[in-house]
PDB file of C-alpha atoms in Angstrom:
ATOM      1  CA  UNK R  95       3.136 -41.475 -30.215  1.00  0.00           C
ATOM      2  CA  UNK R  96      -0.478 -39.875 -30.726  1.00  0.00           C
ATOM      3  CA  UNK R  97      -0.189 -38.373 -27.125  1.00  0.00           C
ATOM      4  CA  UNK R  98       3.052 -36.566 -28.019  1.00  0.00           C
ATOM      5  CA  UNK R  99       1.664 -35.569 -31.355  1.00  0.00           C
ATOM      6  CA  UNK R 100      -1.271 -34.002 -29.934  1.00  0.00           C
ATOM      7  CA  UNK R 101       0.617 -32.285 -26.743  1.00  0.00           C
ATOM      8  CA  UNK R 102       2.966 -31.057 -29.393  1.00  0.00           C
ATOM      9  CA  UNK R 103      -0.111 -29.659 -31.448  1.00  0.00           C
ATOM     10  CA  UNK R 104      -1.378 -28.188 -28.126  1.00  0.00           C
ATOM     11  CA  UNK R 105       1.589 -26.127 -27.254  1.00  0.00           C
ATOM     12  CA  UNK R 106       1.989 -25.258 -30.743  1.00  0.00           C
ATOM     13  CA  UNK R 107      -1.287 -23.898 -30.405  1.00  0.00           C
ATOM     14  CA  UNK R 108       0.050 -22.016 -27.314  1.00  0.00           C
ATOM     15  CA  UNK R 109       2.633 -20.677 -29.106  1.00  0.00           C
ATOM     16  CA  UNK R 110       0.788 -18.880 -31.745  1.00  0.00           C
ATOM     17  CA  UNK R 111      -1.565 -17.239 -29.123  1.00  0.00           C
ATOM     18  CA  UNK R 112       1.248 -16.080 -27.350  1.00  0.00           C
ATOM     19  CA  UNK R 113       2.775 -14.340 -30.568  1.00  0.00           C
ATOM     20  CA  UNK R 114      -0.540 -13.204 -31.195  1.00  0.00           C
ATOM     21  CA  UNK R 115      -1.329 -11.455 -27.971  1.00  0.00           C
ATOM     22  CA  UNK R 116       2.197 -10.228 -28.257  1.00  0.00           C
ATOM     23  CA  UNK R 117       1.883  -7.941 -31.325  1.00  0.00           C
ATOM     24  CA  UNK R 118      -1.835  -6.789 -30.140  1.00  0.00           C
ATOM     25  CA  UNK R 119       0.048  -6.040 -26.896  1.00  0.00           C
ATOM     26  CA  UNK R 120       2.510  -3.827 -28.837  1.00  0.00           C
ATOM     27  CA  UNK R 121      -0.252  -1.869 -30.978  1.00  0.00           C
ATOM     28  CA  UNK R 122      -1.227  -1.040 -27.211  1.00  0.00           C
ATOM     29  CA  UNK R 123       1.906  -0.005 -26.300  1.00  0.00           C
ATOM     30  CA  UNK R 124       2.432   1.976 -29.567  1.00  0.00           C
ATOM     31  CA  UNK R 125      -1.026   3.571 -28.057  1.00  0.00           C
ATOM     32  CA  UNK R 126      -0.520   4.088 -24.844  1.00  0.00           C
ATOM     33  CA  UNK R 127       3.010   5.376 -24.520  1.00  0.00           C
ATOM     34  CA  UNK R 128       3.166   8.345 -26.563  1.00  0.00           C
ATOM     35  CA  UNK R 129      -0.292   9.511 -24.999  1.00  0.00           C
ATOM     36  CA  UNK R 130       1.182   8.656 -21.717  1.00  0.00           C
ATOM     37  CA  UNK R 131       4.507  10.954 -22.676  1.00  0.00           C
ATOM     38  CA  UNK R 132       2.586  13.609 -23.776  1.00  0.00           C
ATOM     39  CA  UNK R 133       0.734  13.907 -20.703  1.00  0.00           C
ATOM     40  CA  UNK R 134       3.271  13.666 -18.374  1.00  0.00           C
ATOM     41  CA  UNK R 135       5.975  15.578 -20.668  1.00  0.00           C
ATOM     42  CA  UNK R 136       4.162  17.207 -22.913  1.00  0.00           C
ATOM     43  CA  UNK R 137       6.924  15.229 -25.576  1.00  0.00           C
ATOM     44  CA  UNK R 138       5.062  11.664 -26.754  1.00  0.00           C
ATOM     45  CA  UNK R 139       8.433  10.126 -28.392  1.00  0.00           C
ATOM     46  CA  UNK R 140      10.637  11.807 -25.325  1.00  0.00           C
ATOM     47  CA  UNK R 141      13.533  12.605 -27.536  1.00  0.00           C
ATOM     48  CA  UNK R 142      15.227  15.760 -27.078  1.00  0.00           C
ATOM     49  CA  UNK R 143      14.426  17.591 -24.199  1.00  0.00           C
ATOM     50  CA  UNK R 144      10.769  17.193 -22.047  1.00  0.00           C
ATOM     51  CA  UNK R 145       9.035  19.709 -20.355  1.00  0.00           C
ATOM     52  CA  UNK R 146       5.812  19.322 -18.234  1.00  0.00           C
ATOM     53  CA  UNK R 147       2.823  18.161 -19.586  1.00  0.00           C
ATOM     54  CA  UNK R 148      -0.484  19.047 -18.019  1.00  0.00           C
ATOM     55  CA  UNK R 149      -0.721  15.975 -16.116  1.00  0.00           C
ATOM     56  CA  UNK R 150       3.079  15.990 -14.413  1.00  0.00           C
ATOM     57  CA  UNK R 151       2.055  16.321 -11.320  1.00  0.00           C
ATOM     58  CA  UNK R 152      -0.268  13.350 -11.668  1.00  0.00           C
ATOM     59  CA  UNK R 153       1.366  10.613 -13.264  1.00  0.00           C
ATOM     60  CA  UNK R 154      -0.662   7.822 -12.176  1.00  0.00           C
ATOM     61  CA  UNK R 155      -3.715   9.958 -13.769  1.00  0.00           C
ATOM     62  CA  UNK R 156      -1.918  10.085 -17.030  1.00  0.00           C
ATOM     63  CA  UNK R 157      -1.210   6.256 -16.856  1.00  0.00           C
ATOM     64  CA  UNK R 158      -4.876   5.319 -16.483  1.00  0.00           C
ATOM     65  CA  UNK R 159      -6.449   7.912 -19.168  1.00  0.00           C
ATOM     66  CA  UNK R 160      -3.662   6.597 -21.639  1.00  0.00           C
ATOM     67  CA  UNK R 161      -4.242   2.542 -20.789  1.00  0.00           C
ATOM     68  CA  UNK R 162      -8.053   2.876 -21.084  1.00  0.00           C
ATOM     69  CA  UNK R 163      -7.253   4.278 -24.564  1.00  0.00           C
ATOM     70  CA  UNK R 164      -5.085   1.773 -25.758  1.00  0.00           C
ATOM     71  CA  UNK R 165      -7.902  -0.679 -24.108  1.00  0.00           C
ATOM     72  CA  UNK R 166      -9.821  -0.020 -26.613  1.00  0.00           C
ATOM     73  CA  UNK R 167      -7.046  -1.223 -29.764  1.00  0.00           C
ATOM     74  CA  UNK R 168      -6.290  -4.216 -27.957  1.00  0.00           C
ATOM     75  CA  UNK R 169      -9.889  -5.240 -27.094  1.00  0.00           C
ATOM     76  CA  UNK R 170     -10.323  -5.392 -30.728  1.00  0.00           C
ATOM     77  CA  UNK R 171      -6.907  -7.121 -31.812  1.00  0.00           C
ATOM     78  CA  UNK R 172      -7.479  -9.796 -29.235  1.00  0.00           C
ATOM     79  CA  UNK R 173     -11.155 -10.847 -30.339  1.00  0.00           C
ATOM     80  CA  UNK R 174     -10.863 -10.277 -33.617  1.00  0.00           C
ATOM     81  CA  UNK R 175      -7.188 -11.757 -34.201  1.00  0.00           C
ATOM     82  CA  UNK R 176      -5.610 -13.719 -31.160  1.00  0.00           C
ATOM     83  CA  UNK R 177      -8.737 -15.233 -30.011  1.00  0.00           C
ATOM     84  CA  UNK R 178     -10.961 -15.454 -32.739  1.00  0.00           C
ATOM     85  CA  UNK R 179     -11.203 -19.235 -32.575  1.00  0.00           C
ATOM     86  CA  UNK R 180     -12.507 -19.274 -29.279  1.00  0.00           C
ATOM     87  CA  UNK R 181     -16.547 -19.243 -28.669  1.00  0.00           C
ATOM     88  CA  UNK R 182     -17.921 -15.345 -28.803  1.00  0.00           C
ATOM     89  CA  UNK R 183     -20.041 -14.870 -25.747  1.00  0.00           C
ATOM     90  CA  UNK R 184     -21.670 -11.726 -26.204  1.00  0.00           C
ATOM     91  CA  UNK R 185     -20.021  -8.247 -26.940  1.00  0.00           C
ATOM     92  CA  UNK R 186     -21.329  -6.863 -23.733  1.00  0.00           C
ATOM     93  CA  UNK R 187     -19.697  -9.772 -21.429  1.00  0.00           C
ATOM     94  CA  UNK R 188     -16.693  -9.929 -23.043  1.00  0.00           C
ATOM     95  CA  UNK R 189     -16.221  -5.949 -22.986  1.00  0.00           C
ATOM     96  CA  UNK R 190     -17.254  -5.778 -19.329  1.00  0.00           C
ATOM     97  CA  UNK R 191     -14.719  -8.491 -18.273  1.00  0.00           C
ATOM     98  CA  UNK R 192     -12.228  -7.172 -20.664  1.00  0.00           C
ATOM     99  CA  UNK R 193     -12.370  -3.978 -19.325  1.00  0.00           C
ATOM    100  CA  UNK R 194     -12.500  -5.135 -15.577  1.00  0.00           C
ATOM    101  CA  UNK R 195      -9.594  -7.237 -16.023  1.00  0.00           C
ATOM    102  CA  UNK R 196      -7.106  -4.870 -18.103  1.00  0.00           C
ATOM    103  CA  UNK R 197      -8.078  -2.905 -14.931  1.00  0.00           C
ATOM    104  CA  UNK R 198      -6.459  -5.162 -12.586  1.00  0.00           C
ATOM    105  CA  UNK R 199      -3.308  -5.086 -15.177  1.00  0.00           C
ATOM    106  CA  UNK R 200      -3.294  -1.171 -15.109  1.00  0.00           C
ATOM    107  CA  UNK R 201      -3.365  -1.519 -11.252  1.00  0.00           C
ATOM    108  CA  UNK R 202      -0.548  -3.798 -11.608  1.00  0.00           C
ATOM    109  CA  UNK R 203       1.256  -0.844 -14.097  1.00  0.00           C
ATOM    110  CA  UNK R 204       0.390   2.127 -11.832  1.00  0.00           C
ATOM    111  CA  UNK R 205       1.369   0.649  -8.367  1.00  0.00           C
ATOM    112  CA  UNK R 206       4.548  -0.196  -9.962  1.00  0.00           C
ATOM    113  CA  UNK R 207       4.987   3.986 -11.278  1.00  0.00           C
ATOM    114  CA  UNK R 208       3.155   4.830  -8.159  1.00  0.00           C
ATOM    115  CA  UNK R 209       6.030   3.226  -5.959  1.00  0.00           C
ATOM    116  CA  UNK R 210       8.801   4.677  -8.203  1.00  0.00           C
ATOM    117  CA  UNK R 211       7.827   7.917  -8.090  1.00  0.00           C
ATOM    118  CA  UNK R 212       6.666   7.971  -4.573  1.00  0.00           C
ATOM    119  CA  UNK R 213       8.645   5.897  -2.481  1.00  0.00           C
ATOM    120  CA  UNK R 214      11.688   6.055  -4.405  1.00  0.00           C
ATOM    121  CA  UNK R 215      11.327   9.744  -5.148  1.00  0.00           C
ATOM    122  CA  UNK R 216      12.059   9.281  -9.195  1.00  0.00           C
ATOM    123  CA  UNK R 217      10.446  11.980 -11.007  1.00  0.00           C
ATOM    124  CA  UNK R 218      12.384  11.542 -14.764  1.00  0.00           C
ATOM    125  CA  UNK R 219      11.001  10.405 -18.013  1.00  0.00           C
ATOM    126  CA  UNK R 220      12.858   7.228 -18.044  1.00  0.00           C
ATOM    127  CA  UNK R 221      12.243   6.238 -14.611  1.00  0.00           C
ATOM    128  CA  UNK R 222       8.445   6.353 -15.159  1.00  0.00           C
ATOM    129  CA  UNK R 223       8.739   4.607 -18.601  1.00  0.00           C
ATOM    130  CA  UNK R 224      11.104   1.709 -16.804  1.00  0.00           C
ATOM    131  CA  UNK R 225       8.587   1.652 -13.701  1.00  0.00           C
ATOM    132  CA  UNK R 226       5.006   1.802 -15.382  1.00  0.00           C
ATOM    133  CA  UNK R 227       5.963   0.315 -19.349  1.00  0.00           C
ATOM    134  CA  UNK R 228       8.494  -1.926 -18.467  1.00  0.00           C
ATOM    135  CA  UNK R 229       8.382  -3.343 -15.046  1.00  0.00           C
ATOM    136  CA  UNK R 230       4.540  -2.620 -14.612  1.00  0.00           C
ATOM    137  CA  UNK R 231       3.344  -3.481 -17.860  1.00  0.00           C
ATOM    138  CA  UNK R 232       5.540  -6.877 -17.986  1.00  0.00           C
ATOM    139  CA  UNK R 233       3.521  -7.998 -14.996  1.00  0.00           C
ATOM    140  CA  UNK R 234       0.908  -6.782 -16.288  1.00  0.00           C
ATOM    141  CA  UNK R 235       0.276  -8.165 -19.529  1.00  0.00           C
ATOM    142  CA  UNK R 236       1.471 -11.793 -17.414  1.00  0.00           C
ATOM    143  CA  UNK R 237      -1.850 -11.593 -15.786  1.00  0.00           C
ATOM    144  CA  UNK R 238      -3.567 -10.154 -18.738  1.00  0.00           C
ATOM    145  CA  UNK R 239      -2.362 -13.170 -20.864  1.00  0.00           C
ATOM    146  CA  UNK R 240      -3.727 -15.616 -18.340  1.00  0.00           C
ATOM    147  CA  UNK R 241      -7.089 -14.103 -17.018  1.00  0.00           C
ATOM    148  CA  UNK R 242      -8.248 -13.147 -20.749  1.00  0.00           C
ATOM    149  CA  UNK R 243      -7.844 -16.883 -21.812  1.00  0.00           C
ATOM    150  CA  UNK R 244      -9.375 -18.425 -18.274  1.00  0.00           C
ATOM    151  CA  UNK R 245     -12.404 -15.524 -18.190  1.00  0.00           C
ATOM    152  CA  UNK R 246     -13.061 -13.724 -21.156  1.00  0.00           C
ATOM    153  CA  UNK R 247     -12.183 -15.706 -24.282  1.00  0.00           C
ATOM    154  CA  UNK R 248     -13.137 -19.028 -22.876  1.00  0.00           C
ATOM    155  CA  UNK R 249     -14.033 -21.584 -24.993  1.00  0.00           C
ATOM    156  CA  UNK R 250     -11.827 -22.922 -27.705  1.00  0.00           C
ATOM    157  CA  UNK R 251     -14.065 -23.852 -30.944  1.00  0.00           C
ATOM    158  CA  UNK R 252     -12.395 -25.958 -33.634  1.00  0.00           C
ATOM    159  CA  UNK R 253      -9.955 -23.837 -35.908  1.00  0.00           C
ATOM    160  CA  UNK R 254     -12.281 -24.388 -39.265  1.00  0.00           C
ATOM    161  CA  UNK R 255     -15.397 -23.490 -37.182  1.00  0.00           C
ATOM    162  CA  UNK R 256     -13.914 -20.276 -36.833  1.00  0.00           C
ATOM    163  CA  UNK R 257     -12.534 -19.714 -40.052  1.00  0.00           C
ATOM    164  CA  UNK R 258     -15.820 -20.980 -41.817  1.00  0.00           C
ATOM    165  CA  UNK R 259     -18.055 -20.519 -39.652  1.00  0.00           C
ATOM    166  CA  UNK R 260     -19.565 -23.724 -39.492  1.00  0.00           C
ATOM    167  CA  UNK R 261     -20.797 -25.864 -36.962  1.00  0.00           C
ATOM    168  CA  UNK R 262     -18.969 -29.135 -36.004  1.00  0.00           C
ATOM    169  CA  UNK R 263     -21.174 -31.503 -33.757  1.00  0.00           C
ATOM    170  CA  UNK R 264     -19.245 -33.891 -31.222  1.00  0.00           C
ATOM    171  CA  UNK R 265     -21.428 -37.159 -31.750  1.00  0.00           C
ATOM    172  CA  UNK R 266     -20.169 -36.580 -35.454  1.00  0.00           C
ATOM    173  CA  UNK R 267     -16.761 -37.760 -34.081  1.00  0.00           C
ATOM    174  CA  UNK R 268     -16.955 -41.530 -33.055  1.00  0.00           C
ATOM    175  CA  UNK R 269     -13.291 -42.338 -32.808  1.00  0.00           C
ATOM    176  CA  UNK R 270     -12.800 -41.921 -29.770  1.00  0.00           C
ATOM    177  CA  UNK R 271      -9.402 -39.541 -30.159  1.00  0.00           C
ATOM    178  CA  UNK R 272      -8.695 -36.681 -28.147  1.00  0.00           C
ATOM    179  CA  UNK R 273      -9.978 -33.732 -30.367  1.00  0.00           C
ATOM    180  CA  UNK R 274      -7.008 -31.796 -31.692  1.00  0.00           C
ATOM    181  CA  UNK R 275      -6.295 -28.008 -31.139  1.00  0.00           C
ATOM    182  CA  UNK R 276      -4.523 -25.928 -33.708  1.00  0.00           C
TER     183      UNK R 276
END
């Protein structure tokens, strides 16, 4: 019964992160679309009609100017919210990696509009936003999910650690029970 209780706690755990990584996901989104709009369409909530923004001849551009703003918001939400329990390993690492990686999810983002709107030949507003913020970006934030957990928020520390900041030591613990993650 203690493994269940403890596999349950784990995906619990899981859970949370998830939701977590899902609203800082949708401050980035609230981030990067408009700027992304505006760019392309010179309209960032693309109601009503859309012109051409200075960049609509270079959507792909547009895409990786507004990502590596929205970077920024999400860089913050995910250390300082989603992943605060887990072991800070220096701002310059985790930036670096952070950075690196939500490159590789922007890659993911722009082949996917760079394939709409030159293979397929679709050139509208909602075609990009289906290709690069739907399609894209749901791939995307897949890998993101994964590769920030496994590379740049790596080690879990115990919940109260990171809430109190205090130090737990493992010989302290002479149970013997698998340690529990919240």
């Amino acid at each position: 019964m203690k493994i269940v209780t403890t596999l349950y706690r784990q995906v619990e755990h899981l859970v949370h992160e998830v939701a977590k990584f899902g609203l800082v996901g949708l401050l980035g989104m609230v981030v990067d679309l408009p700027i992304y709009n505006w760019l392309v369409f010179d309209n960032p909530l693309v109601f009503g009609a859309s012109g051409d923004g200075m960049l609509h001849d270079k959507p792909v551009t547009a895409k990786f100017i507004s990502v590596t703003i929205a970077t920024i918001a999400t860089y913050l939400g995910n250390r300082h919210w989603t992943w605060r329990h887990r072991e800070r390993t220096g701002l310059h690492r985790e930036y670096v990696l952070f950075f690196v990686l939500n490159g590789i999810g922007l890659l993911i983002a722009a082949g996917c509009l760079g394939f709409s709107r030159y293979v397929l030949d679709q050139h509208s507003w909602l075609a990009d936003n289906i290709a690069a913020n739907f399609v894209g970006l749901g791939l995307g934030t897949l890998f993101r999910f994964w590769s920030y957990r496994k590379f740049v928020f790596k080690e879990e520390i115990a919940l109260e650690e990171a809430e109190h900041g205090t130090e737990q030591h493992p010989a302290a613990d002479s149970t013997g029970d698998l340690p529990v993650i919240r």
